[in-house]
Each structure stands twice: as structure tokens, then as C-alpha cells.
mmCIF file of N, CA, C and O in Angstrom:
data_model
loop_
_atom_site.group_PDB
_atom_site.id
_atom_site.type_symbol
_atom_site.label_atom_id
_atom_site.label_comp_id
_atom_site.label_asym_id
_atom_site.label_seq_id
_atom_site.Cartn_x
_atom_site.Cartn_y
_atom_site.Cartn_z
ATOM 1 N N MET A 15 1.827 -6.725 -8.396
ATOM 2 C CA MET A 15 2.749 -6.030 -7.960
ATOM 3 C C MET A 15 4.212 -6.566 -7.927
ATOM 4 O O MET A 15 4.288 -7.920 -7.149
ATOM 5 N N PRO A 16 4.864 -6.102 -9.060
ATOM 6 C CA PRO A 16 6.295 -6.877 -9.231
ATOM 7 C C PRO A 16 7.266 -6.541 -8.387
ATOM 8 O O PRO A 16 8.283 -7.293 -8.120
ATOM 9 N N ALA A 17 7.090 -5.707 -7.182
ATOM 10 C CA ALA A 17 7.902 -5.256 -6.164
ATOM 11 C C ALA A 17 8.072 -6.171 -5.026
ATOM 12 O O ALA A 17 7.081 -6.893 -4.501
ATOM 13 N N ARG A 18 9.471 -6.785 -5.084
ATOM 14 C CA ARG A 18 9.632 -7.978 -3.810
ATOM 15 C C ARG A 18 10.195 -7.262 -2.464
ATOM 16 O O ARG A 18 10.256 -7.883 -1.509
ATOM 17 N N ASN A 19 10.221 -5.806 -2.681
ATOM 18 C CA ASN A 19 10.547 -5.426 -1.362
ATOM 19 C C ASN A 19 10.611 -3.823 -1.150
ATOM 20 O O ASN A 19 10.022 -3.180 -2.252
ATOM 21 N N VAL A 20 10.754 -2.937 -0.093
ATOM 22 C CA VAL A 20 10.395 -1.550 -0.279
ATOM 23 C C VAL A 20 11.379 -0.727 -1.124
ATOM 24 O O VAL A 20 10.537 0.139 -1.970
ATOM 25 N N ARG A 21 12.579 -1.179 -1.320
ATOM 26 C CA ARG A 21 13.463 -0.636 -2.568
ATOM 27 C C ARG A 21 12.815 -0.605 -3.654
ATOM 28 O O ARG A 21 12.925 0.261 -4.463
ATOM 29 N N GLU A 22 12.470 -1.645 -4.163
ATOM 30 C CA GLU A 22 12.191 -2.009 -5.518
ATOM 31 C C GLU A 22 10.226 -1.245 -5.560
ATOM 32 O O GLU A 22 10.346 -0.808 -6.555
ATOM 33 N N PHE A 23 9.573 -1.222 -4.381
ATOM 34 C CA PHE A 23 8.505 -0.322 -4.772
ATOM 35 C C PHE A 23 8.447 0.983 -4.739
ATOM 36 O O PHE A 23 7.898 1.574 -5.528
ATOM 37 N N ILE A 24 9.708 1.487 -3.929
ATOM 38 C CA ILE A 24 10.045 3.193 -4.101
ATOM 39 C C ILE A 24 10.445 3.123 -5.815
ATOM 40 O O ILE A 24 10.190 4.182 -6.112
ATOM 41 N N GLN A 25 11.175 2.496 -6.176
ATOM 42 C CA GLN A 25 11.763 2.537 -7.807
ATOM 43 C C GLN A 25 10.355 2.638 -8.458
ATOM 44 O O GLN A 25 10.096 3.175 -9.698
ATOM 45 N N LEU A 26 9.589 1.576 -8.657
ATOM 46 C CA LEU A 26 8.137 1.399 -9.248
ATOM 47 C C LEU A 26 7.532 2.811 -9.012
ATOM 48 O O LEU A 26 7.083 3.261 -10.150
ATOM 49 N N ALA A 27 7.169 2.821 -7.808
ATOM 50 C CA ALA A 27 6.559 4.207 -7.803
ATOM 51 C C ALA A 27 7.010 5.346 -8.440
ATOM 52 O O ALA A 27 6.016 6.395 -8.951
ATOM 53 N N LYS A 28 8.254 5.773 -8.432
ATOM 54 C CA LYS A 28 8.891 6.704 -9.021
ATOM 55 C C LYS A 28 8.751 6.442 -10.506
ATOM 56 O O LYS A 28 8.769 7.584 -11.354
ATOM 57 N N GLN A 29 9.034 5.336 -10.964
ATOM 58 C CA GLN A 29 8.590 5.353 -12.455
ATOM 59 C C GLN A 29 7.588 5.466 -12.854
ATOM 60 O O GLN A 29 7.183 5.823 -14.357
ATOM 61 N N ARG A 30 6.282 5.109 -12.164
ATOM 62 C CA ARG A 30 4.950 5.347 -12.394
ATOM 63 C C ARG A 30 4.419 6.530 -11.473
ATOM 64 O O ARG A 30 3.254 6.043 -10.803
ATOM 65 N N PRO A 31 4.854 7.564 -11.272
ATOM 66 C CA PRO A 31 4.104 8.549 -10.566
ATOM 67 C C PRO A 31 2.587 8.584 -10.551
ATOM 68 O O PRO A 31 1.960 9.040 -11.866
ATOM 69 N N GLY A 32 1.782 8.681 -9.778
ATOM 70 C CA GLY A 32 0.638 8.799 -9.638
ATOM 71 C C GLY A 32 -0.281 7.641 -9.997
ATOM 72 O O GLY A 32 -1.546 7.422 -10.237
ATOM 73 N N GLU A 33 0.241 6.551 -10.607
ATOM 74 C CA GLU A 33 -0.577 5.407 -11.262
ATOM 75 C C GLU A 33 -0.592 4.083 -10.043
ATOM 76 O O GLU A 33 -1.450 3.422 -10.325
ATOM 77 N N LEU A 34 0.063 4.266 -9.070
ATOM 78 C CA LEU A 34 0.018 3.216 -8.062
ATOM 79 C C LEU A 34 -1.028 3.833 -6.752
ATOM 80 O O LEU A 34 -1.101 4.970 -6.692
ATOM 81 N N HIS A 35 -1.850 3.051 -6.436
ATOM 82 C CA HIS A 35 -2.676 3.333 -5.343
ATOM 83 C C HIS A 35 -2.607 2.599 -3.847
ATOM 84 O O HIS A 35 -2.331 1.709 -4.194
ATOM 85 N N TYR A 36 -3.018 3.458 -3.046
ATOM 86 C CA TYR A 36 -3.098 2.805 -1.789
ATOM 87 C C TYR A 36 -4.449 3.026 -0.953
ATOM 88 O O TYR A 36 -5.001 3.788 -1.230
ATOM 89 N N ILE A 37 -4.868 2.073 -0.172
ATOM 90 C CA ILE A 37 -5.916 1.998 0.721
ATOM 91 C C ILE A 37 -5.751 2.580 2.064
ATOM 92 O O ILE A 37 -4.733 2.429 2.381
ATOM 93 N N SER A 38 -6.898 3.244 2.613
ATOM 94 C CA SER A 38 -6.604 3.793 4.029
ATOM 95 C C SER A 38 -8.463 3.500 4.508
ATOM 96 O O SER A 38 -8.939 3.604 3.567
ATOM 97 N N ALA A 39 -8.190 3.729 5.654
ATOM 98 C CA ALA A 39 -9.459 3.765 6.473
ATOM 99 C C ALA A 39 -10.148 5.042 6.605
ATOM 100 O O ALA A 39 -11.351 5.354 7.470
ATOM 101 N N GLY A 40 -9.897 6.039 5.691
ATOM 102 C CA GLY A 40 -10.261 7.510 5.380
ATOM 103 C C GLY A 40 -9.496 8.252 5.545
ATOM 104 O O GLY A 40 -8.118 8.181 6.506
ATOM 105 N N ASN A 41 -9.716 9.469 5.171
ATOM 106 C CA ASN A 41 -8.698 10.739 5.418
ATOM 107 C C ASN A 41 -8.563 10.815 6.926
ATOM 108 O O ASN A 41 -9.503 11.284 7.958
ATOM 109 N N GLY A 42 -7.115 11.132 7.225
ATOM 110 C CA GLY A 42 -6.703 11.220 8.525
ATOM 111 C C GLY A 42 -6.627 10.044 9.303
ATOM 112 O O GLY A 42 -5.939 10.116 10.533
ATOM 113 N N SER A 43 -6.759 8.889 8.809
ATOM 114 C CA SER A 43 -6.521 7.576 9.553
ATOM 115 C C SER A 43 -4.985 7.365 9.551
ATOM 116 O O SER A 43 -4.464 7.966 9.077
ATOM 117 N N ALA A 44 -4.959 6.455 10.378
ATOM 118 C CA ALA A 44 -3.138 6.100 10.547
ATOM 119 C C ALA A 44 -2.729 5.802 9.454
ATOM 120 O O ALA A 44 -1.854 6.321 8.991
ATOM 121 N N GLN A 45 -3.245 5.014 8.347
ATOM 122 C CA GLN A 45 -2.972 4.354 7.348
ATOM 123 C C GLN A 45 -2.554 5.654 6.146
ATOM 124 O O GLN A 45 -1.333 5.755 5.583
ATOM 125 N N HIS A 46 -3.587 6.480 6.405
ATOM 126 C CA HIS A 46 -3.296 7.516 5.403
ATOM 127 C C HIS A 46 -2.324 8.731 5.935
ATOM 128 O O HIS A 46 -1.275 8.983 4.954
ATOM 129 N N LEU A 47 -1.935 8.724 7.187
ATOM 130 C CA LEU A 47 -1.036 9.918 7.637
ATOM 131 C C LEU A 47 0.405 9.155 7.442
ATOM 132 O O LEU A 47 1.387 9.580 6.951
ATOM 133 N N VAL A 48 0.315 7.848 7.782
ATOM 134 C CA VAL A 48 1.792 6.949 7.872
ATOM 135 C C VAL A 48 2.168 7.296 6.299
ATOM 136 O O VAL A 48 3.253 7.365 5.730
ATOM 137 N N MET A 49 1.114 6.915 5.431
ATOM 138 C CA MET A 49 1.571 6.734 3.790
ATOM 139 C C MET A 49 1.791 8.209 3.437
ATOM 140 O O MET A 49 3.055 8.121 2.576
ATOM 141 N N GLU A 50 1.130 9.181 3.790
ATOM 142 C CA GLU A 50 1.765 10.486 3.387
ATOM 143 C C GLU A 50 3.349 10.799 3.789
ATOM 144 O O GLU A 50 3.926 11.413 2.906
ATOM 145 N N LEU A 51 3.508 10.413 4.956
ATOM 146 C CA LEU A 51 4.804 10.463 5.357
ATOM 147 C C LEU A 51 5.909 9.928 5.038
ATOM 148 O O LEU A 51 6.687 10.360 4.176
ATOM 149 N N PHE A 52 5.533 8.530 4.161
ATOM 150 C CA PHE A 52 6.431 7.817 3.376
ATOM 151 C C PHE A 52 6.713 8.329 1.998
ATOM 152 O O PHE A 52 7.512 8.525 1.487
ATOM 153 N N LYS A 53 5.475 8.816 1.306
ATOM 154 C CA LYS A 53 5.627 9.481 0.222
ATOM 155 C C LYS A 53 6.566 10.835 0.280
ATOM 156 O O LYS A 53 7.178 11.046 -0.456
ATOM 157 N N LEU A 54 6.372 11.568 1.405
ATOM 158 C CA LEU A 54 7.144 12.666 1.501
ATOM 159 C C LEU A 54 8.996 12.344 1.723
ATOM 160 O O LEU A 54 9.516 12.787 1.133
ATOM 161 N N ASP A 55 8.917 11.109 2.390
ATOM 162 C CA ASP A 55 10.458 10.884 2.711
ATOM 163 C C ASP A 55 10.959 10.210 1.572
ATOM 164 O O ASP A 55 12.081 10.316 1.349
ATOM 165 N N THR A 56 9.960 9.787 0.651
ATOM 166 C CA THR A 56 10.745 8.810 -0.696
ATOM 167 C C THR A 56 10.730 9.694 -1.719
ATOM 168 O O THR A 56 11.148 9.609 -2.779
ATOM 169 N N GLY A 57 9.869 10.752 -1.834
ATOM 170 C CA GLY A 57 9.312 11.727 -2.942
ATOM 171 C C GLY A 57 8.820 10.674 -4.130
ATOM 172 O O GLY A 57 9.128 11.063 -5.327
ATOM 173 N N THR A 58 7.677 10.002 -3.668
ATOM 174 C CA THR A 58 6.954 9.373 -4.578
ATOM 175 C C THR A 58 5.451 10.089 -4.766
ATOM 176 O O THR A 58 5.269 10.557 -3.992
ATOM 177 N N ARG A 59 5.033 9.758 -5.603
ATOM 178 C CA ARG A 59 3.591 10.080 -5.853
ATOM 179 C C ARG A 59 2.516 8.427 -6.064
ATOM 180 O O ARG A 59 2.676 8.454 -6.848
ATOM 181 N N ILE A 60 2.094 8.266 -4.666
ATOM 182 C CA ILE A 60 1.267 7.225 -4.721
ATOM 183 C C ILE A 60 -0.512 7.777 -4.684
ATOM 184 O O ILE A 60 -0.383 8.505 -3.260
ATOM 185 N N THR A 61 -1.291 7.284 -5.218
ATOM 186 C CA THR A 61 -2.622 7.842 -4.885
ATOM 187 C C THR A 61 -3.440 7.163 -3.797
ATOM 188 O O THR A 61 -3.496 6.032 -3.739
ATOM 189 N N HIS A 62 -3.831 8.231 -2.855
ATOM 190 C CA HIS A 62 -5.088 7.769 -1.619
ATOM 191 C C HIS A 62 -6.044 7.477 -2.405
ATOM 192 O O HIS A 62 -6.893 7.943 -3.019
ATOM 193 N N VAL A 63 -6.560 6.308 -1.781
ATOM 194 C CA VAL A 63 -7.867 5.851 -2.004
ATOM 195 C C VAL A 63 -8.591 5.562 -0.662
ATOM 196 O O VAL A 63 -8.480 4.456 -0.057
ATOM 197 N N PRO A 64 -9.368 6.411 0.056
ATOM 198 C CA PRO A 64 -10.029 6.047 1.188
ATOM 199 C C PRO A 64 -11.182 5.200 1.045
ATOM 200 O O PRO A 64 -11.858 5.148 0.110
ATOM 201 N N TYR A 65 -11.242 4.650 2.152
ATOM 202 C CA TYR A 65 -12.716 3.516 2.293
ATOM 203 C C TYR A 65 -13.173 3.717 3.531
ATOM 204 O O TYR A 65 -12.470 4.042 4.380
ATOM 205 N N LYS A 66 -14.610 3.748 3.696
ATOM 206 C CA LYS A 66 -15.415 3.864 4.943
ATOM 207 C C LYS A 66 -14.948 2.668 5.467
ATOM 208 O O LYS A 66 -15.120 2.338 6.720
ATOM 209 N N ALA A 67 -15.036 1.561 4.963
ATOM 210 C CA ALA A 67 -14.893 0.302 5.760
ATOM 211 C C ALA A 67 -13.306 -0.321 5.170
ATOM 212 O O ALA A 67 -13.467 -0.818 3.966
ATOM 213 N N LEU A 68 -12.548 -0.359 5.905
ATOM 214 C CA LEU A 68 -11.216 -0.975 5.428
ATOM 215 C C LEU A 68 -11.434 -2.289 4.993
ATOM 216 O O LEU A 68 -10.631 -2.574 3.873
ATOM 217 N N ALA A 69 -12.455 -3.258 5.303
ATOM 218 C CA ALA A 69 -12.423 -4.333 4.597
ATOM 219 C C ALA A 69 -12.625 -4.423 3.148
ATOM 220 O O ALA A 69 -12.111 -5.173 2.377
ATOM 221 N N SER A 70 -13.629 -3.662 2.811
ATOM 222 C CA SER A 70 -13.758 -3.385 1.189
ATOM 223 C C SER A 70 -12.413 -2.930 0.427
ATOM 224 O O SER A 70 -12.229 -3.304 -0.597
ATOM 225 N N GLY A 71 -11.373 -2.065 1.489
ATOM 226 C CA GLY A 71 -10.413 -1.982 0.657
ATOM 227 C C GLY A 71 -9.537 -2.960 0.444
ATOM 228 O O GLY A 71 -8.940 -2.973 -0.363
ATOM 229 N N PHE A 72 -9.237 -3.828 1.480
ATOM 230 C CA PHE A 72 -8.808 -5.227 1.437
ATOM 231 C C PHE A 72 -9.495 -6.078 0.222
ATOM 232 O O PHE A 72 -8.564 -6.753 -0.538
ATOM 233 N N THR A 73 -10.541 -6.083 0.255
ATOM 234 C CA THR A 73 -11.019 -6.662 -1.119
ATOM 235 C C THR A 73 -10.374 -6.215 -2.270
ATOM 236 O O THR A 73 -10.260 -7.112 -3.011
ATOM 237 N N ASP A 74 -10.356 -4.972 -2.551
ATOM 238 C CA ASP A 74 -9.921 -4.338 -3.704
ATOM 239 C C ASP A 74 -8.281 -4.463 -3.881
ATOM 240 O O ASP A 74 -7.717 -4.791 -4.855
ATOM 241 N N LEU A 75 -7.849 -4.602 -2.554
ATOM 242 C CA LEU A 75 -6.198 -4.639 -2.486
ATOM 243 C C LEU A 75 -5.906 -6.245 -3.149
ATOM 244 O O LEU A 75 -5.062 -6.424 -3.897
ATOM 245 N N ILE A 76 -6.542 -7.105 -2.413
ATOM 246 C CA ILE A 76 -6.244 -8.313 -2.812
ATOM 247 C C ILE A 76 -6.875 -8.790 -4.187
ATOM 248 O O ILE A 76 -6.163 -9.801 -4.734
ATOM 249 N N GLY A 77 -7.703 -8.300 -4.858
ATOM 250 C CA GLY A 77 -8.189 -8.415 -6.036
ATOM 251 C C GLY A 77 -7.304 -7.595 -7.307
ATOM 252 O O GLY A 77 -7.642 -7.392 -8.265
ATOM 253 N N GLY A 78 -6.304 -6.810 -6.556
ATOM 254 C CA GLY A 78 -5.542 -6.214 -7.515
ATOM 255 C C GLY A 78 -5.898 -4.696 -8.075
ATOM 256 O O GLY A 78 -5.325 -4.342 -9.166
ATOM 257 N N HIS A 79 -6.860 -4.193 -7.605
ATOM 258 C CA HIS A 79 -7.722 -3.024 -8.245
ATOM 259 C C HIS A 79 -6.848 -1.684 -7.551
ATOM 260 O O HIS A 79 -6.765 -0.596 -7.950
ATOM 261 N N VAL A 80 -5.920 -1.833 -6.352
ATOM 262 C CA VAL A 80 -5.166 -1.032 -5.791
ATOM 263 C C VAL A 80 -4.011 -1.775 -5.426
ATOM 264 O O VAL A 80 -4.015 -3.141 -5.305
ATOM 265 N N GLN A 81 -2.921 -1.214 -5.145
ATOM 266 C CA GLN A 81 -1.661 -1.831 -5.126
ATOM 267 C C GLN A 81 -1.082 -2.063 -3.514
ATOM 268 O O GLN A 81 -0.201 -2.877 -3.382
ATOM 269 N N THR A 82 -1.451 -1.253 -2.456
ATOM 270 C CA THR A 82 -0.645 -1.177 -1.529
ATOM 271 C C THR A 82 -1.455 -0.719 -0.359
ATOM 272 O O THR A 82 -2.517 -0.049 -0.669
ATOM 273 N N THR A 83 -1.024 -0.891 0.818
ATOM 274 C CA THR A 83 -1.455 -0.063 2.173
ATOM 275 C C THR A 83 -0.589 -0.373 3.384
ATOM 276 O O THR A 83 0.624 -0.994 3.273
ATOM 277 N N ILE A 84 -0.681 0.426 4.349
ATOM 278 C CA ILE A 84 0.380 0.261 5.696
ATOM 279 C C ILE A 84 -0.809 -0.128 6.304
ATOM 280 O O ILE A 84 -1.747 0.470 6.669
ATOM 281 N N SER A 85 -0.464 -1.256 7.165
ATOM 282 C CA SER A 85 -1.728 -1.831 8.015
ATOM 283 C C SER A 85 -0.659 -2.708 9.172
ATOM 284 O O SER A 85 0.255 -2.825 9.025
ATOM 285 N N THR A 86 -1.621 -3.231 10.079
ATOM 286 C CA THR A 86 -0.897 -4.057 11.159
ATOM 287 C C THR A 86 -0.611 -5.196 10.821
ATOM 288 O O THR A 86 -1.378 -5.791 9.940
ATOM 289 N N LEU A 87 0.573 -5.821 11.187
ATOM 290 C CA LEU A 87 0.726 -7.385 11.085
ATOM 291 C C LEU A 87 -0.487 -8.209 10.950
ATOM 292 O O LEU A 87 -0.628 -9.295 10.268
ATOM 293 N N GLN A 88 -0.852 -8.373 12.276
ATOM 294 C CA GLN A 88 -1.986 -8.864 12.660
ATOM 295 C C GLN A 88 -3.054 -9.079 11.551
ATOM 296 O O GLN A 88 -3.940 -9.973 11.509
ATOM 297 N N THR A 89 -3.367 -7.764 10.852
ATOM 298 C CA THR A 89 -4.627 -7.862 9.813
ATOM 299 C C THR A 89 -4.034 -8.299 8.608
ATOM 300 O O THR A 89 -4.889 -9.147 8.025
ATOM 301 N N VAL A 90 -2.887 -8.427 8.124
ATOM 302 C CA VAL A 90 -2.511 -8.681 6.850
ATOM 303 C C VAL A 90 -1.819 -10.440 6.778
ATOM 304 O O VAL A 90 -1.879 -10.903 5.916
ATOM 305 N N LEU A 91 -1.268 -10.745 8.373
ATOM 306 C CA LEU A 91 -0.918 -11.854 8.075
ATOM 307 C C LEU A 91 -1.393 -13.217 7.573
ATOM 308 O O LEU A 91 -0.916 -13.883 6.828
ATOM 309 N N PRO A 92 -2.577 -13.247 7.795
ATOM 310 C CA PRO A 92 -3.466 -14.198 7.036
ATOM 311 C C PRO A 92 -3.353 -14.080 5.658
ATOM 312 O O PRO A 92 -3.441 -15.128 5.001
ATOM 313 N N PHE A 93 -3.662 -13.027 5.466
ATOM 314 C CA PHE A 93 -3.591 -12.918 3.645
ATOM 315 C C PHE A 93 -1.939 -13.208 3.329
ATOM 316 O O PHE A 93 -1.930 -13.982 2.261
ATOM 317 N N VAL A 94 -1.133 -12.930 3.785
ATOM 318 C CA VAL A 94 0.296 -13.087 3.240
ATOM 319 C C VAL A 94 0.668 -14.482 3.521
ATOM 320 O O VAL A 94 1.121 -15.419 2.745
ATOM 321 N N ASN A 95 0.201 -15.297 4.523
ATOM 322 C CA ASN A 95 0.428 -16.871 4.610
ATOM 323 C C ASN A 95 -0.602 -17.659 3.855
ATOM 324 O O ASN A 95 -0.231 -18.639 3.397
ATOM 325 N N ALA A 96 -1.419 -16.978 3.542
ATOM 326 C CA ALA A 96 -2.268 -17.500 2.358
ATOM 327 C C ALA A 96 -1.768 -17.326 0.706
ATOM 328 O O ALA A 96 -2.284 -17.961 -0.226
ATOM 329 N N GLY A 97 -0.762 -16.555 0.508
ATOM 330 C CA GLY A 97 -0.268 -16.019 -0.513
ATOM 331 C C GLY A 97 -0.992 -15.265 -1.456
ATOM 332 O O GLY A 97 -1.004 -15.156 -2.459
ATOM 333 N N ARG A 98 -2.038 -14.555 -0.743
ATOM 334 C CA ARG A 98 -2.605 -13.535 -1.408
ATOM 335 C C ARG A 98 -2.279 -12.014 -1.394
ATOM 336 O O ARG A 98 -2.485 -11.435 -2.310
ATOM 337 N N LEU A 99 -1.584 -11.768 -0.393
ATOM 338 C CA LEU A 99 -0.692 -10.588 -0.342
ATOM 339 C C LEU A 99 0.812 -10.647 -0.063
ATOM 340 O O LEU A 99 0.965 -11.816 0.398
ATOM 341 N N ARG A 100 1.795 -9.932 -0.469
ATOM 342 C CA ARG A 100 3.029 -9.919 -0.409
ATOM 343 C C ARG A 100 3.415 -8.744 0.697
ATOM 344 O O ARG A 100 3.280 -7.534 0.346
ATOM 345 N N LEU A 101 4.085 -9.134 1.830
ATOM 346 C CA LEU A 101 4.520 -8.292 2.668
ATOM 347 C C LEU A 101 5.746 -7.845 2.331
ATOM 348 O O LEU A 101 7.149 -8.469 2.160
ATOM 349 N N LEU A 102 6.013 -6.282 2.216
ATOM 350 C CA LEU A 102 7.052 -5.715 1.659
ATOM 351 C C LEU A 102 7.951 -5.295 3.023
ATOM 352 O O LEU A 102 9.361 -5.157 2.758
ATOM 353 N N ALA A 103 7.560 -4.914 3.996
ATOM 354 C CA ALA A 103 8.505 -4.516 5.099
ATOM 355 C C ALA A 103 7.376 -4.686 6.442
ATOM 356 O O ALA A 103 6.271 -4.309 6.170
ATOM 357 N N THR A 104 8.212 -4.351 7.631
ATOM 358 C CA THR A 104 7.526 -4.183 8.608
ATOM 359 C C THR A 104 8.150 -3.310 9.678
ATOM 360 O O THR A 104 9.314 -3.111 9.436
ATOM 361 N N THR A 105 7.476 -2.630 10.578
ATOM 362 C CA THR A 105 8.314 -1.590 11.363
ATOM 363 C C THR A 105 7.929 -1.770 12.802
ATOM 364 O O THR A 105 7.096 -2.620 13.409
#
């Protein structure tokens, strides 16, 4: 993922509509709904990839098969500290 912050991520998503993918814990999960709101607010098209087990989604995220997610800081911080994920923003 070449984006270093949310602004760059939005620009990338607009340049590549539908090509970026995000993981969630399934349809209707917090990750799914928040990311859909993000897409509406930013005018981007990012493809939803629901997982039954979010751990499997993080395996694909770390492996580069999907590009992003919205998650809790406590979940992603170990991966960020290890240099395996890049944190773009917090709320």
C-alpha cells in the first residue's frame, strides 16, 4: 500500500475505483458499516471482502491480498509496531 495517510489513501482509491479491497467481520459488522460510511463520505469505490473469522482477514491483509480495514487500535497495534501494517488514522 503506497498511501502514507488518509488523504493519499482516498486519492489512490479514486484513481483505482473498485480495485482496492477491505476486510470486515462480515456483512453488517462494525467494520463493514463504518467503511461503507467512509466510502459514501469520500466518494470512493472500495470492495468489501467479508470474513467469518476476522483473524483470517488479517492474515490476508498482512499478506497483501487485501489493502485495508477499519479496526480497533488494540487489534492492529501489535502489527503496526512489528512493521507489518501501516496505521493511516485513528478516531
